[in-house]
Structure formats: C-alpha cells, structure tokens
PDB file of N, CA, C and O in Angstrom:
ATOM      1  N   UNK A   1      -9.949   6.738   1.242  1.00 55.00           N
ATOM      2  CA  UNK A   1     -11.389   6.629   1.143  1.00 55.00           C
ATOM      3  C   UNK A   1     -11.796   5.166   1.115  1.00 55.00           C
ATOM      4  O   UNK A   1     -10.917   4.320   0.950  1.00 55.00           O
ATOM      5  N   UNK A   2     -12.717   4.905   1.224  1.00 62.00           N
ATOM      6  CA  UNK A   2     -13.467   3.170   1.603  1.00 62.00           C
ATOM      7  C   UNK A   2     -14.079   2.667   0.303  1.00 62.00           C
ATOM      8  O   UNK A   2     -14.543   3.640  -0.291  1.00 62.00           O
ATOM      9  N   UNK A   3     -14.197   1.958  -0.126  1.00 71.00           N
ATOM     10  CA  UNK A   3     -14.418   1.084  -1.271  1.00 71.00           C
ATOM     11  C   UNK A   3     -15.883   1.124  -1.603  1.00 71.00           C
ATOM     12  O   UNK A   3     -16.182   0.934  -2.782  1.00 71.00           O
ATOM     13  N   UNK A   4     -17.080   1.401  -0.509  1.00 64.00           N
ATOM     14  CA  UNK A   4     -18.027   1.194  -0.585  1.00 64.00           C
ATOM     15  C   UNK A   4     -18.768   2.670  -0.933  1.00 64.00           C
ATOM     16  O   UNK A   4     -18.658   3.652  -0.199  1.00 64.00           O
ATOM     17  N   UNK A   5     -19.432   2.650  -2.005  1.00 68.00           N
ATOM     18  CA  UNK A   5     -20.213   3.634  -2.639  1.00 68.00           C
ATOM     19  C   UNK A   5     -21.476   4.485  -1.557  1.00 68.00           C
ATOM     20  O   UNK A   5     -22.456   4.017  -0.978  1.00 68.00           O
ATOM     21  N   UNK A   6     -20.769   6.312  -1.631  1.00 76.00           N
ATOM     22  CA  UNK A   6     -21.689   6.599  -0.097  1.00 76.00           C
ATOM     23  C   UNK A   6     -23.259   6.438  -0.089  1.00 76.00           C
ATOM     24  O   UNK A   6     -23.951   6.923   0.806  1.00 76.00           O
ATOM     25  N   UNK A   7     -23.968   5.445  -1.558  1.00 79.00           N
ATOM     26  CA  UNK A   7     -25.114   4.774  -0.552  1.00 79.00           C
ATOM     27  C   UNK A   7     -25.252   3.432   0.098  1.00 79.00           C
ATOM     28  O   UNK A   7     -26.344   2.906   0.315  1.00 79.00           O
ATOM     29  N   UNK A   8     -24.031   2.878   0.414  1.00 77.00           N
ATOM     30  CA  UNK A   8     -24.324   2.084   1.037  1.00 77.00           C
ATOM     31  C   UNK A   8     -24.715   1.857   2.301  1.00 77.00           C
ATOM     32  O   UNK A   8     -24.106   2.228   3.305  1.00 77.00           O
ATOM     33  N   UNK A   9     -25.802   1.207   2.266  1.00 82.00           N
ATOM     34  CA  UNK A   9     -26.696   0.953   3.992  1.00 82.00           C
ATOM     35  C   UNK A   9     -25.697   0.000   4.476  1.00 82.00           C
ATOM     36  O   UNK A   9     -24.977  -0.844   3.942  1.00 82.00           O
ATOM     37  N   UNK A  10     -25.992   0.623   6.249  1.00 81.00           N
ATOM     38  CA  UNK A  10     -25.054   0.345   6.458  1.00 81.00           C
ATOM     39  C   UNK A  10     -26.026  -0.127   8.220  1.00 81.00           C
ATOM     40  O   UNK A  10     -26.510   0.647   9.047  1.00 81.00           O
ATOM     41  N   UNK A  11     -25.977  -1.887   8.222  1.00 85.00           N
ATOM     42  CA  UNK A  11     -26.982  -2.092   9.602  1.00 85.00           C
ATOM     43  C   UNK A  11     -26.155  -2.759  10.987  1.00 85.00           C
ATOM     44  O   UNK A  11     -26.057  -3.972  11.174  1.00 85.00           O
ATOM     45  N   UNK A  12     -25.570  -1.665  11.938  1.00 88.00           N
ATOM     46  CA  UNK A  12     -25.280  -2.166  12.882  1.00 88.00           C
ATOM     47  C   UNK A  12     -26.033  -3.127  14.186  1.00 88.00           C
ATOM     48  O   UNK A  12     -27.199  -2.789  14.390  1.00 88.00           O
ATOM     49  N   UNK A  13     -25.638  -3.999  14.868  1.00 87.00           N
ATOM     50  CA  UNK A  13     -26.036  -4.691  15.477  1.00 87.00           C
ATOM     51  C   UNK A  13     -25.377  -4.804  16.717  1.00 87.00           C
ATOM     52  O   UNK A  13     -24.216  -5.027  16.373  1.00 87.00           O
ATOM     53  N   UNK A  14     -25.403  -4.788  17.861  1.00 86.00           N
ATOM     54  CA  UNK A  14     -25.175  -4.781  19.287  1.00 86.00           C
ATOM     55  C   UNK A  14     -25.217  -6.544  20.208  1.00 86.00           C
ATOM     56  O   UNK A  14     -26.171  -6.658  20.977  1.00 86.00           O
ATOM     57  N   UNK A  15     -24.640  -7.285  20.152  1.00 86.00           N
ATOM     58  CA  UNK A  15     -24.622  -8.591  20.796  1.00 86.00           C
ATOM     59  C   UNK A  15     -23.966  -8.932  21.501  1.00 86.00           C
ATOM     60  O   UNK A  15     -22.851  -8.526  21.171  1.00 86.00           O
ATOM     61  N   UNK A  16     -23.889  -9.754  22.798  1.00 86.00           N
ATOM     62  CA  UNK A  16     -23.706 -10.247  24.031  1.00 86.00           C
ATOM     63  C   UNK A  16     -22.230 -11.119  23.851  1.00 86.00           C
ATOM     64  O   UNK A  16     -22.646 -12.277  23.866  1.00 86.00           O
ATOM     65  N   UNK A  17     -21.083 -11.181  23.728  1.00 83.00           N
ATOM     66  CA  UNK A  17     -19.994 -11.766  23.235  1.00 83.00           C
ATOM     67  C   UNK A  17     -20.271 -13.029  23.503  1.00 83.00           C
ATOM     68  O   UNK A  17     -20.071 -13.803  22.567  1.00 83.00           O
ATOM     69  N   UNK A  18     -20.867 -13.704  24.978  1.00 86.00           N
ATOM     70  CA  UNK A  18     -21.394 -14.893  25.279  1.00 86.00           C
ATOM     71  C   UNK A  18     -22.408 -15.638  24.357  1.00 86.00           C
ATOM     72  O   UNK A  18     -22.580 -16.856  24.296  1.00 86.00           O
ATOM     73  N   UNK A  19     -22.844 -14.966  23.873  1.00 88.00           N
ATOM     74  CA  UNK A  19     -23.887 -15.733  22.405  1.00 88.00           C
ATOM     75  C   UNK A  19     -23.361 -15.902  21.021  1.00 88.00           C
ATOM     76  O   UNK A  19     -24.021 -16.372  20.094  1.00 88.00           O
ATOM     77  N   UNK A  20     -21.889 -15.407  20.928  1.00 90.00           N
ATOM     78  CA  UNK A  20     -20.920 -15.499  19.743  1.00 90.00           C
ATOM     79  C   UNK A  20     -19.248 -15.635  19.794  1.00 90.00           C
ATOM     80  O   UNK A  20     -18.442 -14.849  20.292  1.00 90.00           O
ATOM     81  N   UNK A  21     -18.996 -16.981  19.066  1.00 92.00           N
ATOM     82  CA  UNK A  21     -17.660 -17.436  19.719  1.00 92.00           C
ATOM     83  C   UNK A  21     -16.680 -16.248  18.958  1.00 92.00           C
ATOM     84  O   UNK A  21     -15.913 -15.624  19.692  1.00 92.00           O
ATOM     85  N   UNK A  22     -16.695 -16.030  17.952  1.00 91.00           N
ATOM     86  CA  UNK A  22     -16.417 -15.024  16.966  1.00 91.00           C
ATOM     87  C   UNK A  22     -15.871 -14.139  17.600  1.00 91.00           C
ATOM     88  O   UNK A  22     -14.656 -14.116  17.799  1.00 91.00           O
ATOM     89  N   UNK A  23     -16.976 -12.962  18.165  1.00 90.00           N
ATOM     90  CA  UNK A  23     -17.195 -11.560  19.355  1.00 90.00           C
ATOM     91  C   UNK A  23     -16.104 -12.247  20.240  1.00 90.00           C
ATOM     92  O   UNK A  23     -15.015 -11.691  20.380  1.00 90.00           O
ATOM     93  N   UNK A  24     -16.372 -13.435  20.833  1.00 91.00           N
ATOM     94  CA  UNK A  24     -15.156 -13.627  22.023  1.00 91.00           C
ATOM     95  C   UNK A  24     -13.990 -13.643  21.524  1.00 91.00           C
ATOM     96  O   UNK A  24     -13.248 -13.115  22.352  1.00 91.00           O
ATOM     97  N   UNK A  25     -13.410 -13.963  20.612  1.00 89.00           N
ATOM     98  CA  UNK A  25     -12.120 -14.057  19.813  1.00 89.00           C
ATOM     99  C   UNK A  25     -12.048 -12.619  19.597  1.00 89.00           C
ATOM    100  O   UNK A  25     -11.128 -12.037  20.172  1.00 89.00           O
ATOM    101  N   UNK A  26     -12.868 -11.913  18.854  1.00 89.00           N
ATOM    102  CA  UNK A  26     -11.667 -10.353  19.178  1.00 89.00           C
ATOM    103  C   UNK A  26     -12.417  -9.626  19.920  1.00 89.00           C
ATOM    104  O   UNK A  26     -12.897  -8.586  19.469  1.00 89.00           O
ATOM    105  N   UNK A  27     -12.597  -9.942  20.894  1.00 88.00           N
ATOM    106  CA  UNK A  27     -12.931  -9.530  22.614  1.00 88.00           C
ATOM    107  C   UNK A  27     -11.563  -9.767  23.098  1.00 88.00           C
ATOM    108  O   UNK A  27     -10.938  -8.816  23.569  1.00 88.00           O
ATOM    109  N   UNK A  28     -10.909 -11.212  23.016  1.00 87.00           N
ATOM    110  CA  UNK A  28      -9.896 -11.380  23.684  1.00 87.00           C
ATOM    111  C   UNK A  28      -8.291 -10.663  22.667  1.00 87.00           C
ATOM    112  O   UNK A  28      -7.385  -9.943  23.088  1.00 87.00           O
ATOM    113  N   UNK A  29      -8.442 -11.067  21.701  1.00 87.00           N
ATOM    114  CA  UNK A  29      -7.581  -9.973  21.142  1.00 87.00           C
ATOM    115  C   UNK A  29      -7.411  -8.426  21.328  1.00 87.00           C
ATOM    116  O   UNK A  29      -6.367  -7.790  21.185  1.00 87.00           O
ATOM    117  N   UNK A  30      -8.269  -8.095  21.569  1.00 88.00           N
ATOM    118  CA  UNK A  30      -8.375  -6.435  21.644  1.00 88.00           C
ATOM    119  C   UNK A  30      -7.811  -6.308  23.248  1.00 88.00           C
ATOM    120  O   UNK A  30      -6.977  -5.528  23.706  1.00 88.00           O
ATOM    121  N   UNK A  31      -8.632  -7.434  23.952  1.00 89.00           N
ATOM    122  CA  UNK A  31      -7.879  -7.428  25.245  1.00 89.00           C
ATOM    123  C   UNK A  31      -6.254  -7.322  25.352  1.00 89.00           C
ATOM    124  O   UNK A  31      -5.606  -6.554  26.064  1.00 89.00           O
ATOM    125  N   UNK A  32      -5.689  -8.505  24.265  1.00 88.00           N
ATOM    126  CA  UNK A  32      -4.506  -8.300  24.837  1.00 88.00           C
ATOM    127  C   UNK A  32      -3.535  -6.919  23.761  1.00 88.00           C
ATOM    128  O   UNK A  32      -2.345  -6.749  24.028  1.00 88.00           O
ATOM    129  N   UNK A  33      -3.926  -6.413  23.088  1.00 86.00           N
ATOM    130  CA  UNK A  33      -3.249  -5.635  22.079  1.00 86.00           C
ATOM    131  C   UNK A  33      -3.676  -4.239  23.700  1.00 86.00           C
ATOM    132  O   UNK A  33      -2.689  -3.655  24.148  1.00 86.00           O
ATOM    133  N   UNK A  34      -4.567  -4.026  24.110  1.00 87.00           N
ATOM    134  CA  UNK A  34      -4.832  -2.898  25.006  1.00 87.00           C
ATOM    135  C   UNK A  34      -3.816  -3.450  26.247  1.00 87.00           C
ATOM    136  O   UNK A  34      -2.929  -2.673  26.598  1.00 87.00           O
ATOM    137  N   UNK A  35      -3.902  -4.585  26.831  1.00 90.00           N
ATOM    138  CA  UNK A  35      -2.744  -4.753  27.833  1.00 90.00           C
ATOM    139  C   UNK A  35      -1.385  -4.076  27.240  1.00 90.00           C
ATOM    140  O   UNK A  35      -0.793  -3.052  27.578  1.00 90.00           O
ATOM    141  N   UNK A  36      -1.057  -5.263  25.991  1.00 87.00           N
ATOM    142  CA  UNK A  36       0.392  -4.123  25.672  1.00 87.00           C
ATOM    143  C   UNK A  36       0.483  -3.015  25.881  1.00 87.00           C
ATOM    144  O   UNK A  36       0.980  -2.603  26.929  1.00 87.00           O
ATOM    145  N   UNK A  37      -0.007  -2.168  24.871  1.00 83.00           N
ATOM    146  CA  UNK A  37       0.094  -0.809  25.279  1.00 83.00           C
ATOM    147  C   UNK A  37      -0.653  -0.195  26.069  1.00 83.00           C
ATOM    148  O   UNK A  37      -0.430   1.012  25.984  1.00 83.00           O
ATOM    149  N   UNK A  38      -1.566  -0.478  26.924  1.00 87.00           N
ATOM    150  CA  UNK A  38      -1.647   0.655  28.137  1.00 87.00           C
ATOM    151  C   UNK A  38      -1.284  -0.031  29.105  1.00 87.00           C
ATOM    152  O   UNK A  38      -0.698   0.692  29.911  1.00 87.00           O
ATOM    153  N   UNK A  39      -1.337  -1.050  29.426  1.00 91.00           N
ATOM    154  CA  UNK A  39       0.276  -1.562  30.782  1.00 91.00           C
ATOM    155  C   UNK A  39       1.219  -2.284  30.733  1.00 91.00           C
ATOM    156  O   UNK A  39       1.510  -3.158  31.549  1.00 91.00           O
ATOM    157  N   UNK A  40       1.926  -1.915  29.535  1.00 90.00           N
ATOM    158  CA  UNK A  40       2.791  -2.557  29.365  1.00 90.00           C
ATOM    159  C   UNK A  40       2.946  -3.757  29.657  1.00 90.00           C
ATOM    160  O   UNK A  40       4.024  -3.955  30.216  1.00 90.00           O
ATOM    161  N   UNK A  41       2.118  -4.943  29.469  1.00 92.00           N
ATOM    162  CA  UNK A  41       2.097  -6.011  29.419  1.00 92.00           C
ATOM    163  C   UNK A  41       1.860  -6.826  28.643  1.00 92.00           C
ATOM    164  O   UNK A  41       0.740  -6.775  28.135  1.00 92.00           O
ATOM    165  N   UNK A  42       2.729  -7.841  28.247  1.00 91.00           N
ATOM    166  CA  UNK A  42       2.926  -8.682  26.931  1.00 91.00           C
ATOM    167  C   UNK A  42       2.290  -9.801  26.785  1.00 91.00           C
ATOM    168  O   UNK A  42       2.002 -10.366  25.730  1.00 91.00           O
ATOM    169  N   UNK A  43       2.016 -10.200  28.131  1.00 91.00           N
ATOM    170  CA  UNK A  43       1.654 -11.697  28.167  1.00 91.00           C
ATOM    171  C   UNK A  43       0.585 -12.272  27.040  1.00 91.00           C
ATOM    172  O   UNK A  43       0.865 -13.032  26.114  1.00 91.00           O
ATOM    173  N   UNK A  44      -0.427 -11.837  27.288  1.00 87.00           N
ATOM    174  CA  UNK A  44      -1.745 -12.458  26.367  1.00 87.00           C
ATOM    175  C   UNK A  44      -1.061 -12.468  25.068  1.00 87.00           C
ATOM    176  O   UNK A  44      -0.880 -13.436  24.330  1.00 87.00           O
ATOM    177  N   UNK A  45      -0.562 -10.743  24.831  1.00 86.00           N
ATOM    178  CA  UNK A  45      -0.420 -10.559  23.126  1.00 86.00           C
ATOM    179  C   UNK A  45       0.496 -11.825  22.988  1.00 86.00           C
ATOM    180  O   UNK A  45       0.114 -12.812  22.360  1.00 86.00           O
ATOM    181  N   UNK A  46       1.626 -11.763  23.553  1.00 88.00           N
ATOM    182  CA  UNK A  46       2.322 -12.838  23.184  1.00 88.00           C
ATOM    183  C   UNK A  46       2.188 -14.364  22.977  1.00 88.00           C
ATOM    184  O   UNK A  46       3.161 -15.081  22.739  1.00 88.00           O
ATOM    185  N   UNK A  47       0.475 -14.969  23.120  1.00 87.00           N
ATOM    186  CA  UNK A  47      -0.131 -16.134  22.916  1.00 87.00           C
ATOM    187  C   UNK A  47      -0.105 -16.062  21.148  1.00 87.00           C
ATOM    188  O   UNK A  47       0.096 -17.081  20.488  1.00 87.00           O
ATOM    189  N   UNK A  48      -0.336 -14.718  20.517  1.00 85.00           N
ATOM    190  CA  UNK A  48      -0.690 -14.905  19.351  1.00 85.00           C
ATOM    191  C   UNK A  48      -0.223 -13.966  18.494  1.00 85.00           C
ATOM    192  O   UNK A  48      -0.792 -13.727  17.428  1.00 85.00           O
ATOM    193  N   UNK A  49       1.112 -13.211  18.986  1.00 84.00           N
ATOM    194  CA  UNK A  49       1.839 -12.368  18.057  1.00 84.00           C
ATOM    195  C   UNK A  49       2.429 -12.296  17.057  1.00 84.00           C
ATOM    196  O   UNK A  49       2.786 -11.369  16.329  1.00 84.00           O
ATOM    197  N   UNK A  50       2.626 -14.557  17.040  1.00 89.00           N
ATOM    198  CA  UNK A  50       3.099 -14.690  15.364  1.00 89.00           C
ATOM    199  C   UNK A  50       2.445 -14.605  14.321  1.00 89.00           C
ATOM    200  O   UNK A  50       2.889 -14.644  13.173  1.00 89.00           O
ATOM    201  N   UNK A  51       1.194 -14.467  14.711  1.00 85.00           N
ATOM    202  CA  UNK A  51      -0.169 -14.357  14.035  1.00 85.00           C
ATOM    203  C   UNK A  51      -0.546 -12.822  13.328  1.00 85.00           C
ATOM    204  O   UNK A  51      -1.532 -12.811  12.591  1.00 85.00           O
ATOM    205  N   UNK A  52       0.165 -11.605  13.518  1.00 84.00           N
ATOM    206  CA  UNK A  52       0.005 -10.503  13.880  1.00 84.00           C
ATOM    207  C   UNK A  52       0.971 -10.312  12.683  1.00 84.00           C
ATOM    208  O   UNK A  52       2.118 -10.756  12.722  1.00 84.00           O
ATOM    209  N   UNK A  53       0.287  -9.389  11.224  1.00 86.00           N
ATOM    210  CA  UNK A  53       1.036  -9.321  10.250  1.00 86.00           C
ATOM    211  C   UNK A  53       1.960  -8.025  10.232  1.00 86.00           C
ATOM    212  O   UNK A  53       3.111  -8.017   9.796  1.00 86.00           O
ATOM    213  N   UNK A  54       1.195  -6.778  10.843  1.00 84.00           N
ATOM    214  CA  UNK A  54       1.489  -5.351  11.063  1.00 84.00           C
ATOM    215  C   UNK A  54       0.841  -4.834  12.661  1.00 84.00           C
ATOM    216  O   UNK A  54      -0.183  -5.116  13.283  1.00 84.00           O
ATOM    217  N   UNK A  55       1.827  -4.092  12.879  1.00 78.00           N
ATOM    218  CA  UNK A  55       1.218  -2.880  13.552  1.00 78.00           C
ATOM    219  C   UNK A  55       1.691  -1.610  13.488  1.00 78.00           C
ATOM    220  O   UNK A  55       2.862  -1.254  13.359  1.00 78.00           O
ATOM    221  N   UNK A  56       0.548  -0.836  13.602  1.00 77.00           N
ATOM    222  CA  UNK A  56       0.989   0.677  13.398  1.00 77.00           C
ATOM    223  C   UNK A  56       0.155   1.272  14.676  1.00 77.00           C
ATOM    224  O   UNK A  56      -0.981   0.912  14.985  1.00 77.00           O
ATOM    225  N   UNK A  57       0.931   2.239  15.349  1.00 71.00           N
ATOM    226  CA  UNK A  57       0.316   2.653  16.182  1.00 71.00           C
ATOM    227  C   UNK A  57      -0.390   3.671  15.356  1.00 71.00           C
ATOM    228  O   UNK A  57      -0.128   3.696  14.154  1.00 71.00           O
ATOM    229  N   UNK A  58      -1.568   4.823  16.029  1.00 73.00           N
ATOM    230  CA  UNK A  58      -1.918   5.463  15.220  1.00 73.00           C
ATOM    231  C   UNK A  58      -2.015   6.936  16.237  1.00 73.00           C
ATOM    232  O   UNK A  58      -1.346   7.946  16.014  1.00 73.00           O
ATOM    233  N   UNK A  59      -2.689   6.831  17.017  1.00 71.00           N
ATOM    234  CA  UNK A  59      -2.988   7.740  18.477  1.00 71.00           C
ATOM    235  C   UNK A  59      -2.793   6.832  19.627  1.00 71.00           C
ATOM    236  O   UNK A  59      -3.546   5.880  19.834  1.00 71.00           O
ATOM    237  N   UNK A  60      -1.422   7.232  20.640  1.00 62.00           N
ATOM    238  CA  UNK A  60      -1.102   6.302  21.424  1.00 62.00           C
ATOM    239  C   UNK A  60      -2.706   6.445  22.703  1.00 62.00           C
ATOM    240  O   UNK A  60      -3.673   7.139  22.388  1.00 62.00           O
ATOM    241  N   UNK A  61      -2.668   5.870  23.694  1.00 61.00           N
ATOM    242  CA  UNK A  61      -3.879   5.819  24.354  1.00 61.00           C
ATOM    243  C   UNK A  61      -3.351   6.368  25.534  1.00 61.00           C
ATOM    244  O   UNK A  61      -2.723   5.472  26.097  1.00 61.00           O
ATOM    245  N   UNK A  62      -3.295   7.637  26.315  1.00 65.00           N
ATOM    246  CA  UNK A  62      -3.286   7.872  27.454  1.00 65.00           C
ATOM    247  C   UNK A  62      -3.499   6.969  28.834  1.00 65.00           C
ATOM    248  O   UNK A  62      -2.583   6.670  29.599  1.00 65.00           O
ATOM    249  N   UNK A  63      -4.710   6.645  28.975  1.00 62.00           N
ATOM    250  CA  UNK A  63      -5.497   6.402  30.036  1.00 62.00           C
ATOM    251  C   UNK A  63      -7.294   5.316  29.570  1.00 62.00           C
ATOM    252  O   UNK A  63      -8.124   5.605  28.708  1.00 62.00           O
ATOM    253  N   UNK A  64      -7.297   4.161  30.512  1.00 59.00           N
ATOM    254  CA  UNK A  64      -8.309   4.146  30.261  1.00 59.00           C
ATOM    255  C   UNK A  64      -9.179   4.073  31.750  1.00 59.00           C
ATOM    256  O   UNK A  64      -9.002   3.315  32.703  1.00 59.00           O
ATOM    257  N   UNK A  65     -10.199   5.184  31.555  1.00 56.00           N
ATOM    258  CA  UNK A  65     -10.947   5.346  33.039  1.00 56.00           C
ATOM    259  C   UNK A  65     -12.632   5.219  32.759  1.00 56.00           C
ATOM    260  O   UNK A  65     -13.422   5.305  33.699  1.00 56.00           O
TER     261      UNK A  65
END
C-alpha cells in the first residue's frame, strides 16, 4: 500500500519534454531500459547501468505497436 493517506489530492500535469530538462532525462532513460528489453539492445542502457541500483522485471512486454 502507498504511504499517502486516501485523501490525498492528487494534480497531474501533461508537458512537452522540450520545455523540461528533467522530462528529457527520463524520456531518455525509459528509452533505453525499453530498447533492452523489447530489442534486445544494450547500447543506450549501457551509458548508465552503473547507475542502476535494481531491476525487477515485473510483466515482460510483448510488443510495442
């Protein structure tokens, strides 16, 4: 269960990754953790895998279309 008491408000926000260096940093992470496992490709992850404390897979990913 989550730490936060179920009234907490909760305000999502939608932004342009180009207007936040932040968003681009795990824009590009997510990029390369999805290369690994859906094409088997290491390259990116491997810029910053020493960085990377755990992984657990959880539901492997079929397909992305």
């Amino acid at each position: 269960m989550g730490k936060d008491p179920i009234n907490t408000k909760l305000f999502i926000t939608h932004e342009h990754s180009q207007n936040s260096h932040g968003l681009q940093v795990v824009d590009m992470f997510c990029y390369g953790v999805m290369r690994k496992y859906a094409l088997e490709d290491e390259g990116w992850f491997d810029v910053y895998k020493s960085k990377v404390k755990e992984i657990k897979k959880v539901n492997p990913v079929k397909s992305f279309s």
